[in-house]
Structure formats: C-alpha cells, structure tokens
Amino acid sequence: MVETLYRIVTGAGTGKADQGRLAFALLLAGAACIAFSPIFVRLSESGPTATAFWRCALAVPALYLWLLHRTSAGESRPSRPDRVASLNIARGDPPARADRAYLALAGVFFACDLGAWHLSIVFTSVANATLLANVAPLFVTLGGFLLFRERFTRLFLFGLALAMGGAGILMGDSLMLSPVTFRGDLLGVLTAVFYASYILAIGRLRARLSTPMVLFWSTLVSAILLWPAALASGEAILPTSAFGWFILVALALVSQVIGTGLIAYALAHLPAAFSSVGLLLQPVLAAALAWILFGESLGAMQGLGALGVLFGIALARKGSRATKES
C-alpha cells in the first residue's frame, strides 16, 4: 500500500501490464474512502452546503502541497492506447489555456453535484437522494456514447444494469415516491447528471494532466462557487467545537484528497463508464458503515442487493476488457 501511494504521489511508473489491475484496485479504494462522506456529513456541525464548501476548501492546501511535491519524473502515462500524456504537463507545469477552461468546467460540475445532492436531502428523503444520485453510471455511459462515440459490449451493459439494480434493492426499503418529494427527487437526478459530467470531464483531463493538477484546480473552483451558496443558504457555517473541525478536516482529506485522488488516478487507465459502475461500491460500503457505526439494520434483501452490486461490477469489468481488446 505504501508503495502504491508513493507511485501516485511521485508519479513513478508501473509496468503497462500492471496498470489496469492497479487502477481497478485504486478505483475501489477511492470508492471506499468516499463511502465515508455520508458519515462525515451526518456528524458535521456545519450545514450541508457549508460542509460541502469545507470539504473542498480544506482540501485545497493539501492538494497544492501534493502538486508542489511532484518530482520531475512525471506521472505514469495512461495505459489506454487512445490517450497520450504530455510529459511537460505531467511534471506539473501550468496547464494550457484550453485545459484551464476544462478544469474550471470540472470544478463547476463538482460544485453543482455537491450542491444539488445536499439540497435534494432537504426536499426528499436521504434514501431517495442517494439512490437517484447513483444512477450516474447510466448518464456516464450515455454521455460516452453520444459525445465520444464509445462502444460497449452486452456484457458490460448487463453488468451495469445488475449493479444499478443491486443498488436499488440495497436502498429500496427506504425509498418513498410522493408528489411532495418530487422537487427533491428531481434534484437527485440532477446530482447524477452533474456527477456523470464530472467523471467524463476528469477522465478526459487525465489524458493530458496529472492527478494533483486536475484535482487542485477543479477543487479550487468548486470551493469558490460553494462559498456564496453556503452563505445564501443561511446555514451554520463554522463548527462549534474541535470535534466539528476534525470531522471537516477528515472529510476533506479522506473523501476529497485521498478518495477523489485515487479515482482521478484510475480514470487515466480505465474507461469512464466502467469507473462509474465501480463507484457503485460506495452505497454498499456506506450501508455497512451505517450498520457498524449507527446500528442501522441490514436485512436479507439489502445483502442480496449488495451482492448484485459486486457481481455487476465484476461483469462490467470483464465486459470493459472485451471492449478494449476488440
């Protein structure tokens, strides 16, 4: 694990045959880190929008130090044949003018993702907001096909459907459909659209830019956008205790720096559509954490849904390999 983190931080290369397996493992590790996000948000002493702001704002200094720490060796180039990384940019040189616009756009997508999700919780149930946000892989796949003409095997599409169905079963017991929650449910769907857009943007940016550069600039833009939103919400901005600050720092470091960092690293070596399916591991781990930390019950149907997610990810992985080899 230490060697893996060293490779990511310093940009040390790995063998081409190992990059796919390493990227898949890091994608799942990143999903595990982000699975802690709902726990941190629940324990936060700040409001939901303010918590989203602090997640990004407190991550910016750490991401900047990571960017400065990069050695002149540069990060390993993407293993996918349709992506060619620039050595100068991988070393940490300032991004080109065109890439700055894409970095800003990624930051806008991520800010809208967090803002829409946290706002959806206000107008609908947490289960509805979480479940609807997890339809993002469908939009990533659709976006990849419509915008970039990506092709997908039937096995991948079956794995996608199985994983999403498993996520639905996992959270289905708490799902409530009502005209009263329509506005919040719509925001949940918008959350999925924004997160899918963020994944697609990051996947394209990682073809040319290093992980810390992509994360630093996009997270900085997100923090700038979320600050006025937090002020306008009328929520509590500052935590009231040292424990409250600890939760915010943990959210920034575990979920944003490490979790999103691992996912961004993996996106240079894995298709964005498959990566989004792999991220469906998040609700499985979040449910397990809620069971361990808060005593929330998990029944047989939730267990079946979790197995569906895991099996669906495995099938999507196999189908994604077939697409790459064809």
Coordinates of C-alpha atoms in Angstrom, one line a residue:
M1 CA 0.0 0.0 0.0
V2 CA 2.8 2.4 0.9
E3 CA 4.5 1.6 -2.5
T4 CA 1.2 2.3 -4.3
L5 CA 0.7 5.6 -2.7
Y6 CA 4.4 6.5 -3.4
R7 CA 3.8 5.8 -7.1
I8 CA 0.7 8.1 -7.2
V9 CA 2.3 10.9 -5.2
T10 CA 5.6 10.9 -7.0
G11 CA 4.4 9.8 -10.4
A12 CA 6.7 6.7 -10.5
G13 CA 5.8 4.4 -13.4
T14 CA 4.5 0.9 -13.4
G15 CA 4.6 -1.8 -16.0
K16 CA 1.9 -1.5 -18.6
A17 CA 0.5 -4.9 -17.8
D18 CA 0.1 -4.0 -14.2
Q19 CA -1.5 -0.6 -14.7
G20 CA -5.0 -1.9 -15.4
R21 CA -5.1 -4.1 -12.3
L22 CA -3.6 -1.3 -10.1
A23 CA -6.1 1.3 -11.5
F24 CA -9.0 -1.0 -10.7
A25 CA -7.8 -1.6 -7.2
L26 CA -7.3 2.1 -6.6
L27 CA -10.7 2.8 -8.0
L28 CA -12.3 0.6 -5.4
A29 CA -10.1 2.1 -2.7
G30 CA -11.2 5.5 -3.7
A31 CA -14.9 4.4 -3.6
A32 CA -14.2 3.1 -0.1
C33 CA -12.8 6.5 1.0
I34 CA -15.8 8.4 -0.5
A35 CA -18.2 6.0 1.3
F36 CA -17.3 7.7 4.5
S37 CA -18.7 11.0 3.1
P38 CA -22.3 10.5 4.4
I39 CA -20.9 9.6 7.8
F40 CA -18.8 12.8 8.0
V41 CA -21.8 14.9 6.7
R42 CA -24.1 13.4 9.3
L43 CA -21.5 14.2 12.1
S44 CA -20.8 17.7 10.8
E45 CA -21.7 20.6 13.0
S46 CA -22.0 22.9 9.9
G47 CA -24.9 22.9 7.5
P48 CA -25.0 20.6 4.4
T49 CA -23.9 23.2 1.9
A50 CA -21.3 24.7 4.2
T51 CA -20.0 21.2 4.8
A52 CA -19.6 20.8 1.0
F53 CA -17.7 24.1 0.9
W54 CA -15.4 23.0 3.7
R55 CA -14.8 19.6 2.0
C56 CA -13.3 21.5 -1.0
A57 CA -11.8 24.5 0.8
L58 CA -9.8 22.4 3.4
A59 CA -8.6 20.1 0.6
V60 CA -7.1 22.9 -1.5
P61 CA -3.9 23.4 0.7
A62 CA -3.2 19.7 0.8
L63 CA -3.7 19.3 -3.0
Y64 CA -1.4 22.3 -3.6
L65 CA 1.3 20.7 -1.4
W66 CA 0.8 17.5 -3.4
L67 CA 1.2 19.4 -6.7
L68 CA 4.4 21.1 -5.4
H69 CA 5.8 17.7 -4.3
R70 CA 5.7 16.2 -7.7
T71 CA 9.1 15.2 -9.0
S72 CA 10.5 15.9 -12.4
A73 CA 10.0 12.3 -13.3
G74 CA 6.3 12.9 -14.1
E75 CA 3.3 10.6 -13.5
S76 CA 3.0 7.4 -15.4
R77 CA 1.3 7.8 -18.8
P78 CA -2.2 6.4 -19.3
S79 CA -2.2 2.8 -20.4
R80 CA -5.2 3.2 -22.8
P81 CA -4.0 3.5 -26.4
D82 CA -6.3 6.4 -27.2
R83 CA -4.7 8.6 -24.6
V84 CA -1.3 10.2 -24.9
A85 CA 0.0 12.3 -21.9
S86 CA 2.3 15.2 -22.3
L87 CA 5.5 14.8 -20.3
N88 CA 5.8 18.5 -19.5
I89 CA 2.3 18.8 -18.3
A90 CA 2.6 15.5 -16.3
R91 CA 5.6 17.1 -14.5
G92 CA 3.3 19.7 -13.1
D93 CA 3.9 22.6 -15.5
P94 CA 1.0 25.1 -15.7
P95 CA -1.9 23.8 -17.9
A96 CA -2.6 25.2 -21.3
R97 CA -5.2 27.9 -21.8
A98 CA -7.7 25.4 -23.3
D99 CA -7.2 23.0 -20.4
R100 CA -7.9 25.7 -17.9
A101 CA -11.4 26.1 -19.2
Y102 CA -12.0 22.3 -18.9
L103 CA -10.6 22.4 -15.4
A104 CA -12.9 25.2 -14.5
L105 CA -15.8 23.3 -16.0
A106 CA -15.0 20.2 -14.0
G107 CA -15.0 22.3 -10.9
V108 CA -18.4 23.7 -11.8
F109 CA -19.8 20.2 -12.3
F110 CA -18.4 19.0 -9.0
A111 CA -19.8 22.1 -7.1
C112 CA -23.2 21.6 -8.7
D113 CA -23.0 17.9 -7.9
L114 CA -22.4 18.5 -4.2
G115 CA -24.8 21.4 -4.0
A116 CA -27.7 19.6 -5.8
W117 CA -27.2 16.5 -3.7
H118 CA -27.2 18.3 -0.3
L119 CA -30.1 20.4 -1.4
S120 CA -32.1 17.3 -2.5
I121 CA -31.8 16.0 1.0
V122 CA -33.7 19.0 2.2
F123 CA -36.7 18.3 -0.1
T124 CA -36.7 14.5 -0.1
S125 CA -35.5 11.6 1.9
V126 CA -31.8 10.7 2.3
A127 CA -32.6 7.3 0.7
N128 CA -34.3 8.9 -2.4
A129 CA -31.4 11.4 -2.8
T130 CA -28.7 8.7 -2.5
L131 CA -30.5 6.2 -4.8
L132 CA -31.2 8.8 -7.5
A133 CA -27.6 10.1 -7.4
N134 CA -26.4 6.6 -8.0
V135 CA -27.9 6.5 -11.5
A136 CA -24.9 8.4 -12.6
P137 CA -23.3 5.4 -14.4
L138 CA -26.3 5.4 -16.7
F139 CA -25.6 9.0 -17.7
V140 CA -21.8 8.4 -18.0
T141 CA -22.5 5.5 -20.4
L142 CA -25.0 7.6 -22.4
G143 CA -22.6 10.6 -22.5
G144 CA -19.7 8.4 -23.6
F145 CA -21.8 7.0 -26.4
L146 CA -23.3 10.3 -27.6
L147 CA -20.4 12.6 -27.1
F148 CA -17.3 10.4 -27.7
R149 CA -18.8 7.5 -29.7
E150 CA -17.6 4.9 -27.2
R151 CA -18.8 1.3 -27.7
F152 CA -20.0 -1.0 -25.0
T153 CA -20.4 -4.8 -25.0
R154 CA -23.6 -6.5 -24.0
L155 CA -21.8 -8.0 -21.0
F156 CA -20.8 -4.5 -19.8
L157 CA -24.4 -3.3 -20.2
F158 CA -25.7 -6.3 -18.3
G159 CA -23.2 -5.7 -15.5
L160 CA -24.2 -2.0 -15.4
A161 CA -27.9 -3.0 -15.1
L162 CA -27.2 -5.6 -12.5
A163 CA -25.1 -3.2 -10.4
M164 CA -27.6 -0.4 -10.6
G165 CA -30.4 -2.9 -9.8
G166 CA -28.5 -4.1 -6.8
A167 CA -28.0 -0.6 -5.5
G168 CA -31.8 -0.1 -5.9
I169 CA -32.5 -3.2 -3.9
L170 CA -30.0 -2.1 -1.2
M171 CA -31.7 1.2 -0.6
G172 CA -35.2 0.3 -1.9
D173 CA -36.8 -0.3 1.5
S174 CA -36.4 3.4 2.4
L175 CA -37.5 4.7 -1.0
M176 CA -40.5 6.9 -0.8
L177 CA -42.3 8.1 -4.0
S178 CA -44.6 11.1 -3.5
P179 CA -45.6 14.3 -5.2
V180 CA -44.4 16.1 -2.1
T181 CA -40.8 14.9 -2.7
F182 CA -40.8 15.5 -6.5
R183 CA -38.6 18.6 -6.3
G184 CA -36.0 16.8 -4.1
D185 CA -36.2 13.7 -6.4
L186 CA -35.6 15.9 -9.4
L187 CA -32.5 17.4 -7.7
G188 CA -31.3 13.8 -7.0
V189 CA -31.5 13.1 -10.7
L190 CA -29.6 16.4 -11.5
T191 CA -27.0 15.3 -8.9
A192 CA -26.4 12.1 -11.1
V193 CA -26.2 14.2 -14.2
F194 CA -23.6 16.6 -12.7
Y195 CA -21.6 13.8 -11.2
A196 CA -21.6 11.9 -14.6
S197 CA -20.4 15.1 -16.3
Y198 CA -17.7 15.5 -13.7
I199 CA -16.5 11.9 -14.2
L200 CA -16.4 12.4 -18.0
A201 CA -14.5 15.7 -17.7
I202 CA -12.0 14.3 -15.3
G203 CA -11.5 11.2 -17.5
R204 CA -10.7 13.5 -20.5
L205 CA -8.4 15.8 -18.5
R206 CA -6.4 12.9 -17.1
A207 CA -5.4 12.1 -20.7
R208 CA -3.1 15.2 -20.5
L209 CA -2.8 16.4 -16.9
S210 CA -1.5 14.9 -13.7
T211 CA -3.8 13.8 -10.9
P212 CA -2.9 16.6 -8.4
M213 CA -3.1 19.3 -11.1
V214 CA -6.6 18.2 -12.1
L215 CA -7.8 17.9 -8.5
F216 CA -6.2 21.2 -7.3
W217 CA -7.7 23.4 -9.9
S218 CA -11.2 21.7 -10.1
T219 CA -11.5 21.6 -6.3
L220 CA -10.4 25.3 -6.0
V221 CA -13.2 26.3 -8.5
S222 CA -15.7 24.2 -6.6
A223 CA -14.8 25.9 -3.3
I224 CA -15.1 29.3 -4.8
L225 CA -18.6 28.5 -6.1
L226 CA -19.8 26.8 -2.9
W227 CA -18.8 29.7 -0.6
P228 CA -21.6 32.1 -1.7
A229 CA -24.0 29.2 -1.9
A230 CA -23.3 28.3 1.7
L231 CA -23.7 32.0 2.8
A232 CA -27.0 32.3 0.9
S233 CA -28.4 29.1 2.5
G234 CA -28.5 30.6 6.0
E235 CA -26.9 27.5 7.4
A236 CA -24.4 27.3 10.2
I237 CA -21.0 27.9 8.5
L238 CA -18.5 27.3 11.3
P239 CA -18.4 24.2 13.5
T240 CA -18.8 24.9 17.3
S241 CA -16.1 22.5 18.6
A242 CA -12.8 21.0 17.9
F243 CA -14.5 17.8 17.1
G244 CA -16.5 19.6 14.4
W245 CA -13.3 20.9 12.8
F246 CA -11.9 17.4 13.0
I247 CA -14.9 16.0 11.1
L248 CA -14.5 18.6 8.4
V249 CA -10.7 18.0 8.0
A250 CA -11.3 14.3 7.9
L251 CA -14.0 14.8 5.2
A252 CA -11.5 16.9 3.1
L253 CA -8.6 14.6 3.5
V254 CA -10.2 11.2 3.4
S255 CA -13.0 11.8 0.9
Q256 CA -11.7 14.6 -1.3
V257 CA -7.9 14.3 -1.3
I258 CA -7.4 10.6 -1.0
G259 CA -10.8 9.2 -2.3
T260 CA -11.2 11.6 -5.3
G261 CA -7.4 11.5 -5.9
L262 CA -7.4 7.7 -6.2
I263 CA -10.4 7.8 -8.5
A264 CA -8.8 10.5 -10.7
Y265 CA -5.6 8.5 -10.9
A266 CA -7.6 5.4 -12.0
L267 CA -9.5 7.4 -14.7
A268 CA -6.3 7.7 -16.7
H269 CA -6.2 3.9 -17.1
L270 CA -9.8 2.8 -17.0
P271 CA -12.9 3.8 -19.2
A272 CA -15.0 6.4 -17.5
A273 CA -18.2 4.3 -18.0
F274 CA -16.7 1.3 -16.2
S275 CA -15.2 3.5 -13.5
S276 CA -18.7 4.9 -12.7
V277 CA -20.0 1.4 -12.3
G278 CA -17.2 0.5 -10.0
L279 CA -18.1 3.6 -7.9
L280 CA -21.4 1.9 -7.1
L281 CA -19.4 0.1 -4.4
Q282 CA -19.9 3.3 -2.4
P283 CA -23.5 2.7 -1.3
V284 CA -22.6 -0.9 -0.3
L285 CA -19.8 0.3 1.9
A286 CA -21.8 3.3 3.2
A287 CA -24.6 0.9 4.3
A288 CA -22.0 -1.3 6.0
L289 CA -20.5 1.7 7.8
A290 CA -24.0 2.9 8.9
W291 CA -24.7 -0.6 10.3
I292 CA -21.4 -0.6 12.2
L293 CA -21.4 3.0 13.5
F294 CA -25.1 3.8 13.8
G295 CA -26.7 0.4 14.3
E296 CA -28.9 0.8 11.1
S297 CA -30.3 -2.6 10.3
L298 CA -29.3 -4.6 7.2
G299 CA -31.8 -7.3 6.1
A300 CA -31.6 -10.2 3.7
M301 CA -32.8 -8.0 0.7
Q302 CA -30.0 -5.5 1.4
G303 CA -27.5 -8.3 1.4
L304 CA -28.9 -9.5 -1.9
G305 CA -28.6 -6.0 -3.3
A306 CA -25.0 -5.7 -2.2
L307 CA -24.1 -9.0 -3.9
G308 CA -25.8 -7.7 -7.0
V309 CA -23.7 -4.6 -7.0
L310 CA -20.5 -6.6 -6.5
F311 CA -21.3 -9.2 -9.2
G312 CA -22.4 -6.4 -11.6
I313 CA -19.1 -4.6 -11.1
A314 CA -17.2 -7.9 -11.9
L315 CA -19.3 -8.4 -15.1
A316 CA -18.8 -4.8 -16.1
R317 CA -15.1 -5.2 -15.6
K318 CA -15.0 -8.2 -17.8
G319 CA -17.2 -6.5 -20.4
S320 CA -15.0 -3.4 -20.3
R321 CA -11.9 -5.6 -21.0
A322 CA -13.6 -7.1 -24.0
T323 CA -14.4 -3.6 -25.4
K324 CA -10.8 -2.6 -25.0
E325 CA -9.5 -5.7 -26.8
S326 CA -12.0 -5.5 -29.7

